[in-house]
CSV table of C-alpha atoms in Angstrom, one decimal:
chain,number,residue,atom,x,y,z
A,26,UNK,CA,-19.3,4.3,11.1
A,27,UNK,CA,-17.6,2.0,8.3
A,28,UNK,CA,-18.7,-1.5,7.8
A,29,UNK,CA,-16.2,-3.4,6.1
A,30,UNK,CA,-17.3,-5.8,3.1
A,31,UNK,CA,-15.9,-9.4,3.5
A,32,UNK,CA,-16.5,-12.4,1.3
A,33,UNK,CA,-15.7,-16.1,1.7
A,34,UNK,CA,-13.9,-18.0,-1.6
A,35,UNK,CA,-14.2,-20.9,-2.4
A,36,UNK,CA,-10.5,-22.4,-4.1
A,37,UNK,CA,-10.5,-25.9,-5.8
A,38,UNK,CA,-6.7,-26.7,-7.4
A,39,UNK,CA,-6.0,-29.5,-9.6
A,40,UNK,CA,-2.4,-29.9,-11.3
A,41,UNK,CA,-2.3,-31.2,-14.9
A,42,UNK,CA,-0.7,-34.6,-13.8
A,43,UNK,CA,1.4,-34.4,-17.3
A,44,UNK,CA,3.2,-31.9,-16.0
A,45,UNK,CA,7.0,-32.6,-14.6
A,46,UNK,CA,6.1,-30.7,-11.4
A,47,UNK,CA,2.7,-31.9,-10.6
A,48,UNK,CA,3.1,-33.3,-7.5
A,49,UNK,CA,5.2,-30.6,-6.2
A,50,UNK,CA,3.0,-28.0,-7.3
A,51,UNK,CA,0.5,-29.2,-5.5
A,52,UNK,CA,2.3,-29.2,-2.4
A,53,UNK,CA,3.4,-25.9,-2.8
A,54,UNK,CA,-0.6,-24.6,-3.9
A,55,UNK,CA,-1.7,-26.5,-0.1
A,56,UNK,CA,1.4,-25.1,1.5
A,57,UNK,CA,0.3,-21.6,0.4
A,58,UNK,CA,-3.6,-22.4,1.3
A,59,UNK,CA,-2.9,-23.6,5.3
A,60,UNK,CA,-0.6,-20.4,5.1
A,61,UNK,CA,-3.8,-18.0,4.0
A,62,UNK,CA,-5.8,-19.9,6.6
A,63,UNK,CA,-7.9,-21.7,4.2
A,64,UNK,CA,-9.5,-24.5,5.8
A,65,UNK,CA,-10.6,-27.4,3.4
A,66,UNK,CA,-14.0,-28.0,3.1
A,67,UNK,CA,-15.0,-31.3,5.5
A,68,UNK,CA,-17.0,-32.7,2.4
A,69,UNK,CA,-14.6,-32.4,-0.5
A,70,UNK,CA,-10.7,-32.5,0.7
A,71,UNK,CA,-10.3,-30.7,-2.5
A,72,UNK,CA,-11.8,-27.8,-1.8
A,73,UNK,CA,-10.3,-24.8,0.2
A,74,UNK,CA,-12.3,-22.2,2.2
A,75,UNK,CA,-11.1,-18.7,2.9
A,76,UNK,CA,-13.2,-16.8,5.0
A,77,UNK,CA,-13.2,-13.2,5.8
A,78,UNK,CA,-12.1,-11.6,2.9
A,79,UNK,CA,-11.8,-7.8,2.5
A,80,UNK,CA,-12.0,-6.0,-0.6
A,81,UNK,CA,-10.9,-8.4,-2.6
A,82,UNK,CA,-12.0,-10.2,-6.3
A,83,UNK,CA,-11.1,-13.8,-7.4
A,84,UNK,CA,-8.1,-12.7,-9.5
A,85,UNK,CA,-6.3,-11.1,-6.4
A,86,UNK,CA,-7.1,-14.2,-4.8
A,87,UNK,CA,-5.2,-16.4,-7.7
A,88,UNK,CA,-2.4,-13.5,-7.6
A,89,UNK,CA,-1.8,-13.8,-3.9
A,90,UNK,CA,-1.7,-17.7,-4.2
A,91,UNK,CA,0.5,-18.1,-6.7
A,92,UNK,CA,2.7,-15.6,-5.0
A,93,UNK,CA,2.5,-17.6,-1.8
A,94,UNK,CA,3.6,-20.9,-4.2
A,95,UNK,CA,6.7,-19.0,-5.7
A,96,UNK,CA,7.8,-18.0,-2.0
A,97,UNK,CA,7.2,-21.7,-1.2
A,98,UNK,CA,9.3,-23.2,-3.9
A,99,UNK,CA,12.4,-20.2,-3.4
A,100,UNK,CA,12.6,-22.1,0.3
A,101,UNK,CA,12.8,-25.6,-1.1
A,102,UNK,CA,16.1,-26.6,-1.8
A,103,UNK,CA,15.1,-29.2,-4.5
A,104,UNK,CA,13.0,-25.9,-6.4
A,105,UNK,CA,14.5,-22.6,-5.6
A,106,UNK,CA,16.3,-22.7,-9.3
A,107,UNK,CA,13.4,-22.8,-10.8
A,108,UNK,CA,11.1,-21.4,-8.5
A,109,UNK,CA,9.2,-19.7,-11.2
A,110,UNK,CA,8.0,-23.2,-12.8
A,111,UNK,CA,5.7,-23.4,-10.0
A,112,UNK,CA,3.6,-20.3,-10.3
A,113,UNK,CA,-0.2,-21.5,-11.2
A,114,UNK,CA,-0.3,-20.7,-15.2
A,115,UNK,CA,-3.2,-19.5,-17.2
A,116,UNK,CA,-4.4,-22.6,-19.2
A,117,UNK,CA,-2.0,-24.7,-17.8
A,118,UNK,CA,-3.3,-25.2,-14.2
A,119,UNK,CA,-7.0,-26.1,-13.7
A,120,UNK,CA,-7.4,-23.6,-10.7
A,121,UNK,CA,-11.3,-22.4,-9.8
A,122,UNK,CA,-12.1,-19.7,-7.5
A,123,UNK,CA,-15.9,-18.8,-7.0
């Protein structure tokens, strides 16, 4: 009998407000997170849950989000010529996953 490993993540997002796209970006980062099934956390509406994850670390998590944002901004009309601004950046995006 296997017994499959499954952690819960945390995810807390917060665009650099500087940045030209902010506000889109961070449409696209809660578009991606209701997609996932992340819930937000009743306490702190900036904090995302997802539960029930299998074999996974922190920086597949990040990959698969920002993924998810790319897809998101290639279906918006206003974006999907530069889809690839709104892909979370190392050092650029203040994104924590624990």
């Amino acid at each position: 009998m296997f017994v499959n490993e499954t952690k819960s993540y945390y995810v807390m997002y917060n665009p650099v407000e500087s940045s030209k796209n902010a506000a889109k970006k961070k449409e696209f980062f809660e578009k991606a997170m209701e997609h996932l099934g992340a819930e937000k956390v009743s306490v702190c509406n900036s904090v995302w849950a997802i539960n029930n994850v299998m074999y996974s670390s922190s920086n597949d998590v990040a990959d698969i989000i920002g993924s998810e944002m790319i897809r998101f901004a290639s279906q918006d009309n206003a974006t999907k010529d530069n889809k690839n601004d709104f892909d979370l950046k190392k050092g650029e995006d203040n994104l924590l996953i624990s």
